[in-house]
Amino acid sequence: MNYNWNWKIFWELSPDGQGTYLDTMLSGLQWTLATALAAWVLAFILGSIVGVLRTTPIKWAARLAGAYVELFRNIPLLVQLFLWYFVMPELLPESLGNAIKQIAPPWGAYWPAVLCLGFFTSARVAEQVRAGIQSLPRGQRMAATALGLRETQVYRYVLLPIAYRVVLPPLTSEFMNIIKNSSVAMTIGLLELTGRARSMQEFSFQVFEAFAAATVLYLIVSLVVVTFMRWVERRVAVPGFIGPGRDTAH
């Protein structure tokens, strides 16, 4: 293959006026992190609520939460993104829909991407939270109830603090997934990291350099997240937890 490698390309000025190509890539990384973090906050809040509802004794609430999970977990992410970006404004009242369509870029693509990633990931977080709660010994809920705590207090003070510690590793994986899944926002015009890499290779024709840089940046972010979450796991490890299916109350 006759390919001219040029790693100095990153210090050349980019035609988009964003400075050098390296500046362009770092700008894309900033949008990736901004999208992923905002979507993760939404996913964590919604996922926690839905996960709790899936374990509640109220049957209609548990069924509604189950339907929510099945809806957002079984529709491909890219399809959901197109629904949020192209279809949702058409379903809203005309004035509101037109206002959404007129949002200046890149915010017009940023917010649909955040909503899509947030709702999509919330269904997965909900399953993690549900599994964490159900893995706890039944005696903990029974003991909290015997102490006179209301159902909401049982979840807030007893079940959820321990359940979050138990499911911290899979939640870390979900956070890393949301960072990588943010690359689909390129399809609606948000120039995050992958979008910037594609833009760079179209301008400079240095395809390998562009996507090699994106790969390295994704790896660095992932390693930082993993290292930080391992430290958090050691700090909040559940002492004496013996796993699901075992009851410590007698």
Short mmCIF file of N, CA and C in Angstrom, two decimals, residues 9-24 196 200 203:
data_model
loop_
_atom_site.label_atom_id
_atom_site.label_comp_id
_atom_site.label_asym_id
_atom_site.label_seq_id
_atom_site.Cartn_x
_atom_site.Cartn_y
_atom_site.Cartn_z
N ILE A 9 1.05 16.38 10.60
CA ILE A 9 -0.21 16.98 10.18
C ILE A 9 -0.95 17.64 11.34
N PHE A 10 -0.74 17.10 12.55
CA PHE A 10 -1.48 17.62 13.71
C PHE A 10 -1.06 19.04 14.08
N TRP A 11 0.09 19.47 13.62
CA TRP A 11 0.56 20.83 13.92
C TRP A 11 0.32 21.79 12.76
N GLU A 12 -0.35 21.30 11.74
CA GLU A 12 -0.72 22.17 10.62
C GLU A 12 -2.08 22.80 10.88
N LEU A 13 -2.32 23.96 10.29
CA LEU A 13 -3.59 24.65 10.47
C LEU A 13 -4.70 23.90 9.74
N SER A 14 -5.84 23.76 10.42
CA SER A 14 -6.97 23.07 9.79
C SER A 14 -7.84 24.08 9.05
N PRO A 15 -8.47 23.67 7.96
CA PRO A 15 -9.28 24.60 7.15
C PRO A 15 -10.54 25.08 7.85
N ASP A 16 -10.95 24.43 8.94
CA ASP A 16 -12.19 24.82 9.61
C ASP A 16 -12.01 25.99 10.56
N GLY A 17 -10.80 26.53 10.67
CA GLY A 17 -10.56 27.70 11.51
C GLY A 17 -10.51 27.41 12.99
N GLN A 18 -10.32 26.14 13.36
CA GLN A 18 -10.27 25.74 14.77
C GLN A 18 -8.85 25.69 15.30
N GLY A 19 -7.91 26.27 14.56
CA GLY A 19 -6.51 26.17 14.96
C GLY A 19 -5.84 25.05 14.21
N THR A 20 -4.96 24.32 14.87
CA THR A 20 -4.31 23.18 14.25
C THR A 20 -5.23 21.97 14.25
N TYR A 21 -4.82 20.93 13.54
CA TYR A 21 -5.60 19.70 13.54
C TYR A 21 -5.65 19.07 14.94
N LEU A 22 -4.57 19.27 15.72
CA LEU A 22 -4.58 18.78 17.09
C LEU A 22 -5.65 19.50 17.91
N ASP A 23 -5.76 20.81 17.71
CA ASP A 23 -6.81 21.58 18.40
C ASP A 23 -8.20 21.07 18.00
N THR A 24 -8.34 20.72 16.73
CA THR A 24 -9.62 20.20 16.25
C THR A 24 -9.97 18.90 16.96
N ARG A 196 -14.81 14.67 14.45
CA ARG A 196 -13.63 15.49 14.15
C ARG A 196 -12.58 14.68 13.40
N MET A 200 -11.17 15.58 9.79
CA MET A 200 -9.74 15.75 9.54
C MET A 200 -9.28 14.92 8.35
N PHE A 203 -10.37 16.49 5.06
CA PHE A 203 -9.62 17.68 4.67
C PHE A 203 -8.18 17.36 4.28
#
